[in-house]
Short mmCIF file of C-alpha atoms and ligand atoms in Angstrom, two decimals:
data_model
loop_
_atom_site.label_atom_id
_atom_site.label_comp_id
_atom_site.label_asym_id
_atom_site.label_seq_id
_atom_site.Cartn_x
_atom_site.Cartn_y
_atom_site.Cartn_z
CA MET A 1 -24.04 0.51 -7.25
CA ARG A 2 -23.58 0.83 -10.83
CA LEU A 3 -20.32 -0.59 -11.82
CA THR A 4 -18.32 0.05 -14.87
CA ASP A 5 -16.72 -2.90 -16.83
CA THR A 6 -13.23 -1.95 -15.40
CA ASP A 7 -14.79 -1.67 -11.96
CA ARG A 8 -16.18 -5.30 -12.35
CA ALA A 9 -12.56 -6.50 -13.76
CA MET A 10 -10.83 -4.96 -10.66
CA LEU A 11 -13.33 -6.43 -8.23
CA ASP A 12 -13.13 -9.78 -9.74
CA GLY A 13 -9.31 -9.94 -9.38
CA ALA A 14 -8.45 -9.32 -13.15
CA HIS A 15 -5.69 -6.61 -11.68
CA GLY A 16 -4.28 -8.67 -8.82
CA PRO A 17 -5.66 -9.65 -5.27
CA ALA A 18 -4.87 -5.99 -3.99
CA VAL A 19 -6.78 -4.16 -6.23
CA GLY A 20 -9.35 -6.61 -5.92
CA ARG A 21 -9.64 -6.11 -2.08
CA ALA A 22 -9.27 -2.39 -2.74
CA MET A 23 -12.38 -2.46 -5.23
CA ASP A 24 -14.24 -4.51 -2.68
CA LEU A 25 -13.62 -1.83 0.13
CA LEU A 26 -14.68 0.82 -2.12
CA VAL A 27 -18.08 -1.15 -3.08
CA ARG A 28 -19.08 -1.90 0.41
CA TYR A 29 -17.77 1.76 1.79
CA GLY A 30 -19.96 3.44 -1.33
CA GLN A 31 -22.80 1.37 -0.73
CA ALA A 32 -22.80 2.11 3.29
CA LEU A 33 -22.89 5.69 1.88
CA GLY A 34 -25.96 5.46 -0.55
CA ALA A 35 -23.42 6.34 -3.71
CA GLU A 36 -24.79 5.24 -6.71
CA GLN A 37 -21.48 5.26 -8.64
CA LEU A 38 -17.44 5.66 -8.41
CA VAL A 39 -15.68 8.32 -10.19
CA ASP A 40 -12.17 8.74 -11.36
CA THR A 41 -9.54 10.33 -9.26
CA ASN A 42 -5.87 10.67 -9.78
CA ASN A 43 -5.04 12.85 -6.98
CA VAL A 44 -5.31 10.73 -3.45
CA CYS A 45 -3.87 12.05 -0.14
CA GLY A 46 -3.41 9.23 2.68
CA ALA A 47 -1.74 7.89 5.54
CA ASN A 48 0.14 5.12 5.06
CA ILE A 49 3.10 5.51 7.37
CA PHE A 50 2.59 3.52 10.46
CA GLY A 51 4.25 3.80 13.59
CA ALA A 52 5.24 1.34 16.38
CA ARG A 53 1.77 2.09 17.71
CA HIS A 54 -0.16 1.02 14.95
CA LEU A 55 2.42 -2.01 14.11
CA ASN A 56 1.54 -3.55 17.20
CA TYR A 57 -2.17 -3.19 16.57
CA PRO A 58 -4.34 -5.15 17.56
CA ALA A 59 -2.31 -6.30 20.59
CA ARG A 60 0.40 -8.35 18.30
CA THR A 61 3.11 -7.59 15.92
CA ILE A 62 2.65 -7.29 12.33
CA THR A 63 5.25 -8.73 10.71
CA SER A 64 5.27 -7.17 7.37
CA HIS A 65 4.20 -4.01 5.50
CA ASP A 66 2.38 -5.90 3.45
CA GLU A 67 0.40 -7.39 6.11
CA ALA A 68 0.21 -3.66 7.54
CA PHE A 69 -1.29 -2.30 4.38
CA SER A 70 -3.55 -5.28 3.78
CA GLU A 71 -5.18 -4.89 7.20
CA LEU A 72 -5.02 -1.14 8.06
CA SER A 73 -5.35 0.40 4.66
CA LEU A 74 -7.51 -2.42 2.92
CA ASP A 75 -9.31 -3.70 5.80
CA SER A 76 -8.32 -7.16 4.60
CA ASP A 77 -7.93 -10.14 6.81
CA GLU A 78 -6.05 -11.90 3.87
CA VAL A 79 -2.65 -10.67 3.37
CA VAL A 80 -2.27 -9.36 -0.15
CA GLU A 81 0.79 -8.31 -2.07
CA VAL A 82 0.52 -4.44 -2.59
CA PRO A 83 1.31 -3.33 -6.07
CA GLN A 84 2.56 0.08 -7.07
CA VAL A 85 -0.31 2.78 -6.78
CA ARG A 86 -2.00 3.23 -9.49
CA ALA A 87 -3.37 6.96 -8.79
CA TYR A 88 -1.04 10.07 -8.11
CA SER A 89 -0.84 9.62 -4.62
CA CYS A 90 0.70 11.63 -1.58
CA GLN A 91 1.57 10.67 2.11
CA LEU A 92 -0.07 13.17 4.51
CA ILE A 93 1.35 14.06 7.76
CA GLY A 94 3.00 11.01 9.85
CA PRO A 95 4.29 10.04 13.39
CA MET A 96 7.74 11.05 12.89
CA ASP A 97 10.17 13.85 12.16
CA SER A 98 13.30 11.87 10.87
CA ARG A 99 15.58 14.37 12.11
CA HIS A 100 14.09 15.31 15.57
CA TRP A 101 12.70 11.72 16.67
CA GLU A 102 14.88 11.81 19.77
CA LEU A 103 13.25 15.01 20.68
CA GLN A 104 9.85 13.17 20.23
CA GLY A 105 10.85 10.65 22.68
CA LEU A 106 11.13 7.77 20.27
CA SER A 107 13.26 4.67 20.66
CA ARG A 108 15.48 3.60 18.01
CA GLN A 109 13.99 0.58 17.58
CA ALA A 110 10.50 2.88 16.88
CA ARG A 111 12.31 5.22 14.42
CA ASP A 112 13.64 2.23 12.21
CA ALA A 113 10.01 0.62 12.00
CA ILE A 114 8.94 3.93 11.04
CA ALA A 115 11.30 4.77 8.93
CA ASP A 116 10.85 1.30 7.11
CA SER A 117 7.29 1.89 6.62
CA GLU A 118 8.26 5.13 5.04
CA SER A 119 10.67 3.62 2.52
CA TYR A 120 7.66 0.75 1.78
CA SER A 121 5.32 3.51 1.01
CA GLY A 122 7.79 5.39 -1.10
CA ARG A 123 8.97 2.12 -2.93
CA HIS A 124 5.21 1.72 -3.85
CA GLY A 125 5.07 5.28 -5.77
CA ILE A 126 3.47 7.28 -3.04
CA HIS A 127 5.25 10.68 -2.87
CA LEU A 128 6.42 11.26 0.68
CA LEU A 129 4.96 14.94 1.29
CA SER A 130 4.40 14.08 4.65
CA THR A 131 2.37 17.29 5.60
CA CYS A 132 -1.27 18.46 6.75
CA THR A 133 -0.82 20.99 3.92
CA PRO A 134 0.04 19.31 0.43
CA TYR A 135 -1.21 22.64 -1.46
CA GLN A 136 1.60 24.25 0.12
CA VAL A 137 4.12 21.98 -1.48
CA GLY A 138 3.31 21.47 -4.84
CA ASN A 139 -0.05 18.95 -4.62
CA VAL A 140 -2.50 21.96 -5.81
CA PRO A 141 -5.64 20.63 -7.03
CA VAL A 142 -7.45 22.34 -9.70
CA ARG A 143 -11.03 23.60 -9.89
CA GLY A 144 -13.53 20.78 -10.32
CA GLU A 145 -10.81 18.37 -9.95
CA HIS A 146 -12.25 14.99 -8.17
CA CYS A 147 -9.84 14.21 -5.09
CA ALA A 148 -9.70 11.74 -2.28
CA TRP A 149 -8.21 13.34 0.69
CA MET A 150 -7.62 12.74 4.34
CA GLU A 151 -7.00 15.42 7.03
CA SER A 152 -10.26 17.66 7.25
CA SER A 153 -7.97 20.87 7.25
CA ALA A 154 -6.38 20.18 4.05
CA VAL A 155 -10.01 19.18 2.27
CA VAL A 156 -11.96 22.28 3.48
CA TYR A 157 -9.10 24.15 1.69
CA ILE A 158 -9.10 22.39 -1.38
CA ASN A 159 -12.84 22.42 -1.64
CA SER A 160 -13.30 25.90 -0.67
CA VAL A 161 -10.02 28.10 -1.80
CA LEU A 162 -9.22 25.88 -4.99
CA GLY A 163 -12.80 24.55 -6.01
CA ALA A 164 -11.73 20.90 -5.79
CA ARG A 165 -14.09 18.22 -4.75
CA SER A 166 -13.24 15.96 -1.91
CA ASN A 167 -15.21 14.54 1.05
CA VAL A 168 -12.83 14.18 3.98
CA GLU A 169 -11.87 10.42 3.20
CA GLY A 170 -10.51 7.89 5.67
CA ARG A 171 -7.14 5.72 5.87
CA GLU A 172 -8.75 2.72 3.97
CA SER A 173 -10.63 4.56 1.68
CA THR A 174 -7.61 6.63 0.48
CA GLY A 175 -5.58 3.21 0.29
CA ALA A 176 -7.96 1.59 -1.89
CA ALA A 177 -8.26 4.60 -4.28
CA MET A 178 -4.43 4.93 -4.46
CA LEU A 179 -4.59 1.16 -5.96
CA THR A 180 -7.62 1.54 -8.02
CA ARG A 181 -7.90 5.37 -9.00
CA ARG A 182 -11.78 5.23 -8.09
CA ILE A 183 -13.77 6.49 -5.13
CA PRO A 184 -17.48 6.73 -4.48
CA TYR A 185 -19.13 9.46 -5.92
CA TRP A 186 -21.19 11.21 -3.27
CA GLY A 187 -21.37 14.27 -0.96
CA LEU A 188 -18.82 16.96 -2.22
CA HIS A 189 -18.20 15.49 -5.34
CA ASP A 190 -21.73 16.05 -6.80
CA PRO A 191 -22.12 19.74 -7.57
CA GLY A 192 -25.47 19.97 -6.39
CA ASN A 193 -24.60 19.58 -2.95
CA ARG A 194 -21.88 22.31 -2.85
CA PHE A 195 -24.32 25.23 -2.51
CA ALA A 196 -24.20 27.23 1.09
CA THR A 197 -27.04 26.51 3.31
CA ASP A 198 -25.95 28.90 6.02
CA LEU A 199 -25.25 32.52 6.25
CA VAL A 200 -22.61 34.22 8.70
CA ASP A 201 -22.85 37.95 8.95
CA VAL A 202 -19.63 39.20 10.00
CA ARG A 203 -19.90 42.26 11.87
CA VAL A 204 -16.31 42.69 13.07
CA GLU A 205 -13.10 43.52 11.02
CA ALA A 206 -11.22 40.20 10.25
CA GLU A 207 -7.73 41.03 9.57
CA SER A 208 -4.76 39.20 11.63
CA VAL A 209 -4.40 35.56 11.51
CA LEU A 210 -6.08 35.50 14.77
CA ASP A 211 -9.01 37.11 13.81
CA TRP A 212 -9.48 34.20 10.97
CA GLY A 213 -9.07 31.44 13.62
CA LEU A 214 -11.62 32.95 16.15
CA LEU A 215 -13.66 33.43 12.99
CA GLY A 216 -13.49 30.13 11.82
CA TYR A 217 -13.84 28.34 15.44
CA PHE A 218 -17.26 30.27 15.63
CA VAL A 219 -18.20 29.51 12.36
CA GLY A 220 -17.70 25.63 12.90
CA SER A 221 -19.52 25.74 16.09
CA VAL A 222 -22.65 27.24 14.86
CA VAL A 223 -23.05 25.64 11.45
CA GLN A 224 -21.72 22.18 12.47
CA ASP A 225 -21.31 20.12 9.24
CA ARG A 226 -23.17 22.30 6.73
CA ILE A 227 -21.88 24.98 4.31
CA PRO A 228 -21.49 28.24 5.39
CA ALA A 229 -21.04 31.57 3.26
CA LEU A 230 -19.67 34.48 4.75
CA ARG A 231 -20.82 38.14 4.53
CA GLY A 232 -19.02 41.32 5.58
CA ILE A 233 -15.44 40.41 4.76
CA THR A 234 -13.77 43.64 3.73
CA THR A 235 -10.29 42.39 3.08
CA THR A 236 -8.60 39.71 1.15
CA PRO A 237 -7.55 37.02 3.35
CA ASP A 238 -4.37 35.21 2.40
CA LEU A 239 -3.38 31.36 2.22
CA VAL A 240 -2.45 31.36 6.23
CA ARG A 241 -5.45 33.05 7.39
CA LEU A 242 -7.81 30.71 5.37
CA LYS A 243 -5.79 27.84 6.21
CA HIS A 244 -6.24 28.80 9.79
CA PHE A 245 -10.03 29.51 9.36
CA GLY A 246 -10.67 26.35 7.49
CA ALA A 247 -8.67 24.25 9.99
CA ALA A 248 -10.60 26.30 12.77
CA ALA A 249 -14.10 25.47 11.46
CA SER A 250 -13.61 21.82 10.65
CA SER A 251 -12.36 21.25 14.28
CA SER A 252 -15.14 23.12 16.11
CA GLY A 253 -17.61 21.68 13.31
CA GLY A 254 -17.37 19.36 10.47
CA VAL A 255 -17.01 21.99 7.99
CA GLU A 256 -15.67 20.72 4.66
CA LEU A 257 -16.63 23.41 2.32
CA TYR A 258 -17.56 27.19 2.55
CA HIS A 259 -18.00 30.28 0.42
CA ILE A 260 -16.52 33.75 0.84
CA PRO A 261 -17.99 35.71 -2.21
CA GLY A 262 -15.38 37.40 -4.10
CA VAL A 263 -12.51 35.18 -2.62
CA THR A 264 -13.22 31.75 -2.86
CA ALA A 265 -13.59 29.30 -5.91
CA GLU A 266 -17.09 28.84 -6.53
CA ALA A 267 -18.83 31.92 -5.33
CA ARG A 268 -18.30 35.40 -7.22
CA THR A 269 -21.55 36.91 -5.68
CA GLU A 270 -23.48 35.58 -2.66
CA GLU A 271 -26.29 34.27 -5.16
CA GLU A 272 -24.01 32.13 -6.45
CA ALA A 273 -22.76 30.85 -3.16
CA PHE A 274 -26.48 29.75 -2.55
CA GLY A 275 -27.20 28.62 -5.89
CA GLY A 276 -30.13 31.14 -5.98
CA ALA A 277 -31.59 29.93 -2.92
CA GLU A 278 -32.47 31.83 0.41
CA PRO A 279 -30.05 30.79 3.25
CA ARG A 280 -31.72 28.59 5.81
CA ARG A 281 -30.05 29.94 8.74
CA VAL A 282 -28.30 33.21 9.59
CA PHE A 283 -26.18 33.64 12.45
CA GLY A 284 -24.12 37.02 13.55
CA TYR A 285 -20.69 37.28 14.37
CA GLY A 286 -19.89 40.50 16.28
CA PRO A 287 -17.72 41.55 19.44
CA ARG A 288 -19.48 39.57 21.90
CA GLU A 289 -19.10 36.23 19.62
CA ARG A 290 -15.61 36.96 19.08
CA ARG A 291 -14.74 37.54 22.82
CA GLU A 292 -16.83 34.51 23.66
CA THR A 293 -15.02 32.62 21.11
CA TYR A 294 -11.71 33.55 22.35
CA GLU A 295 -12.67 32.63 25.94
CA ALA A 296 -14.08 29.00 24.66
CA LEU A 297 -10.57 28.49 23.18
CA ASN A 298 -8.86 29.39 26.32
CA SER A 299 -11.11 27.50 28.79
CA THR A 300 -9.02 24.56 29.11
CA ALA A 301 -6.41 26.67 31.01
CA ALA A 302 -8.92 27.90 33.22
CA GLY A 303 -7.18 27.65 36.97
CA ALA A 304 -3.82 26.63 35.17
CA GLY A 305 -1.55 29.49 36.32
CA ASP A 306 0.58 31.65 33.65
CA ASP A 307 3.40 29.32 33.16
CA ILE A 308 3.46 27.59 29.54
CA ASP A 309 5.60 24.48 28.98
CA LEU A 310 5.27 24.34 25.24
CA VAL A 311 4.52 26.47 22.46
CA MET A 312 3.59 24.86 19.35
CA ILE A 313 3.57 27.12 16.11
CA GLY A 314 2.59 25.49 12.98
CA CYS A 315 -0.98 23.89 13.08
CA PRO A 316 -1.62 23.43 10.01
CA HIS A 317 2.14 23.28 8.86
CA ALA A 318 3.61 26.69 8.49
CA THR A 319 4.58 28.41 5.55
CA MET A 320 8.03 29.92 4.71
CA GLU A 321 6.68 33.31 5.61
CA GLN A 322 5.25 32.01 9.32
CA VAL A 323 8.72 30.50 9.83
CA ARG A 324 10.35 33.63 9.29
CA GLN A 325 7.81 35.77 11.52
CA VAL A 326 8.99 33.35 14.35
CA CYS A 327 12.66 34.02 13.47
CA THR A 328 11.76 38.00 13.46
CA LEU A 329 10.19 37.82 16.52
CA LEU A 330 12.65 35.81 18.66
CA GLU A 331 15.55 37.98 17.12
CA GLY A 332 18.06 38.86 19.84
CA ARG A 333 16.27 36.39 22.33
CA ARG A 334 15.91 33.08 23.73
CA VAL A 335 13.47 30.59 24.93
CA ALA A 336 13.07 30.32 28.54
CA ASP A 337 14.53 27.85 30.54
CA GLY A 338 11.92 24.97 31.07
CA THR A 339 9.98 26.16 28.20
CA HIS A 340 10.16 24.58 24.53
CA LEU A 341 9.05 26.24 21.21
CA TRP A 342 8.60 23.86 18.64
CA VAL A 343 7.51 25.03 14.73
CA PHE A 344 5.99 22.58 12.54
CA THR A 345 6.61 22.64 8.69
CA PRO A 346 6.69 20.61 5.51
CA SER A 347 9.86 19.17 5.05
CA GLN A 348 10.32 20.87 1.65
CA ILE A 349 10.00 24.33 3.77
CA ARG A 350 12.40 22.97 6.18
CA ALA A 351 14.72 22.41 3.45
CA LEU A 352 14.27 26.08 2.20
CA ALA A 353 14.68 27.29 5.86
CA ASP A 354 17.93 25.56 6.27
CA ARG A 355 18.84 27.55 3.06
CA ASN A 356 18.01 30.85 4.48
CA GLY A 357 19.33 30.22 7.64
CA PHE A 358 16.14 30.23 9.57
CA THR A 359 16.47 26.84 11.09
CA GLU A 360 20.19 27.53 12.62
CA ARG A 361 18.53 31.10 14.05
CA LEU A 362 15.54 29.15 15.55
CA ALA A 363 17.79 26.17 17.11
CA ALA A 364 20.32 29.24 18.42
CA ALA A 365 16.95 30.86 20.12
CA GLY A 366 16.40 27.61 21.77
CA ALA A 367 13.81 26.51 19.33
CA ALA A 368 13.19 23.54 17.15
CA LEU A 369 12.04 23.49 13.48
CA MET A 370 10.23 20.29 13.02
CA SER A 371 8.60 18.49 10.11
CA ASP A 372 6.61 15.52 8.83
CA THR A 373 4.43 15.32 12.07
CA CYS A 374 2.84 17.04 15.00
CA PRO A 375 2.09 16.40 18.61
CA ALA A 376 -1.60 15.53 17.77
CA ILE A 377 -0.80 12.99 15.20
CA GLY A 378 2.37 11.47 16.47
CA GLN A 379 1.20 11.63 19.99
CA PHE A 380 4.12 13.29 21.71
CA LEU A 381 5.17 16.24 24.14
CA PRO A 382 8.02 17.21 26.00
CA ASP A 383 8.30 15.29 29.65
CA GLY A 384 6.12 17.05 32.12
CA THR A 385 4.10 19.03 29.81
CA ARG A 386 1.04 20.37 31.54
CA VAL A 387 -0.09 23.61 29.63
CA ILE A 388 0.65 24.41 26.18
CA ALA A 389 0.15 27.68 24.12
CA THR A 390 -0.29 27.84 20.37
CA ASP A 391 -1.72 30.11 17.70
CA SER A 392 -4.01 27.37 16.12
CA ALA A 393 -7.87 27.18 17.05
CA LYS A 394 -7.17 23.64 15.74
CA GLN A 395 -4.77 22.61 17.96
CA VAL A 396 -6.10 23.82 21.17
CA HIS A 397 -9.16 22.10 20.24
CA TYR A 398 -7.42 18.81 20.16
CA LEU A 399 -4.30 18.51 22.20
CA PRO A 400 -5.97 18.86 25.61
CA ALA A 401 -8.50 16.08 24.63
CA ILE A 402 -5.65 13.96 22.99
CA MET A 403 -2.87 14.59 25.58
CA GLY A 404 -4.64 15.86 28.67
CA VAL A 405 -3.19 18.99 28.78
CA GLN A 406 -4.38 22.29 29.26
CA GLY A 407 -4.56 25.00 26.19
CA ARG A 408 -3.73 28.54 25.76
CA PHE A 409 -4.82 30.42 22.23
CA GLY A 410 -3.43 33.31 21.00
CA SER A 411 -1.39 35.22 18.07
CA VAL A 412 1.81 34.37 17.24
CA GLU A 413 3.27 37.41 18.49
CA THR A 414 1.62 36.46 22.12
CA CYS A 415 2.85 32.91 21.67
CA VAL A 416 6.76 33.64 20.92
CA GLU A 417 6.35 36.33 23.99
CA ALA A 418 4.97 33.13 26.12
CA ALA A 419 8.02 31.08 24.94
CA VAL A 420 10.64 33.81 25.67
CA THR A 421 9.38 34.53 29.20
CA GLY A 422 7.60 31.17 30.27
CA ARG A 423 4.48 32.66 30.95
CA TRP A 424 1.24 33.54 29.28
CA PRO A 425 1.04 37.35 28.86
CA GLY A 426 -2.56 37.29 28.05
CA GLU A 427 -3.92 38.74 24.63
CA ALA A 428 -5.16 42.42 23.92
CA LEU A 429 -8.32 41.77 22.46
FE1 F3S B 501 -1.53 19.67 10.80
FE2 F3S B 501 -1.42 18.32 12.87
FE3 F3S B 501 -2.83 20.40 12.93
S1 F3S B 501 -2.13 17.07 11.23
S2 F3S B 501 -3.84 20.44 10.97
S3 F3S B 501 -0.41 20.07 12.36
S4 F3S B 501 -3.08 18.73 14.50
#
């Protein structure tokens, strides 16, 4: 790998041992990927808040935050003193909602350990956005900006909708990038790797958020980790629809970039999306594929009966408008006894929801507005949960696998209905 003089100085420890360990990690990582060089990045989103689960890993107690960062973020056996981050760095979603930690089932000791870890990150200059949607709360990369972000749903959003350049990074590479402002130049950093390879011909209207979740889940399952372009989109999807589409496509497949000619950042036309080349594969998405995708997403609940224990909205984290929609759907009604309704949003949006009275309205209806975490990342559910319902294809893809529950997928209207009645009403497709 070709290193600049500055890279080499960092590697040799001229900027301190932590930066040296970080550069060593990036060089090893880049070599494994076949990258020939590193590239500057001043937009890093990673995860350095550790929960009790992490701090006891591997089968011993980590005694200091420098030790946790050294081992878990820099892959370093040697404990190094971690300096202020050099890059503009943000914390992605973490393990705890500071307001609802008891609802999550955390002990006071676990709460204190996580709060301590958060404070350590904050003191080191990491912005505590604590969401999987940094682009909803101020970190909006521009077209062509080299980023180093974790979280597949966020990466596919900034690559596709905004035209930023990031691969899906990990805890270690983002930790190292925070300290060095460098990341391996490969994959989607290279404009030559950003053209579509597969065409998806959409032959049904995609209008609702449910439609876009289904379409994304189908697209990911057929293109896997290649780059799709969509044909046949007749409406302009908004942020929420594109957020659900990308999150679904990156769950059923490994889609990190897609193009919708006339909508997304790098494709005014289909020809531009493919860079003038022909599609290597063409897939059709019609009423049959839509129905089959819906059935696949609901397959873990086969034989579960109609009872719903938890309704989860806000994967990826909800916008203010989505929070308001749940409030409106709940108007004059209450969540059924024995059922829970949890809505997840960034803490910055929750602060707005507080001011608008939405948080209070949700609480009055028996629901909770939560932030900074989610059931899949924090690994928590209400006691005794067997069946969850959600409007997120991503959440219903992962939660049964991670938490051993059964999952129902439907529109937000259907999910709120399930919360109020405690039963799954079914979806009129
Ligand atoms: Fe965000 Fe958790 Fe979903 S990280 S995308 S709410 S699984």
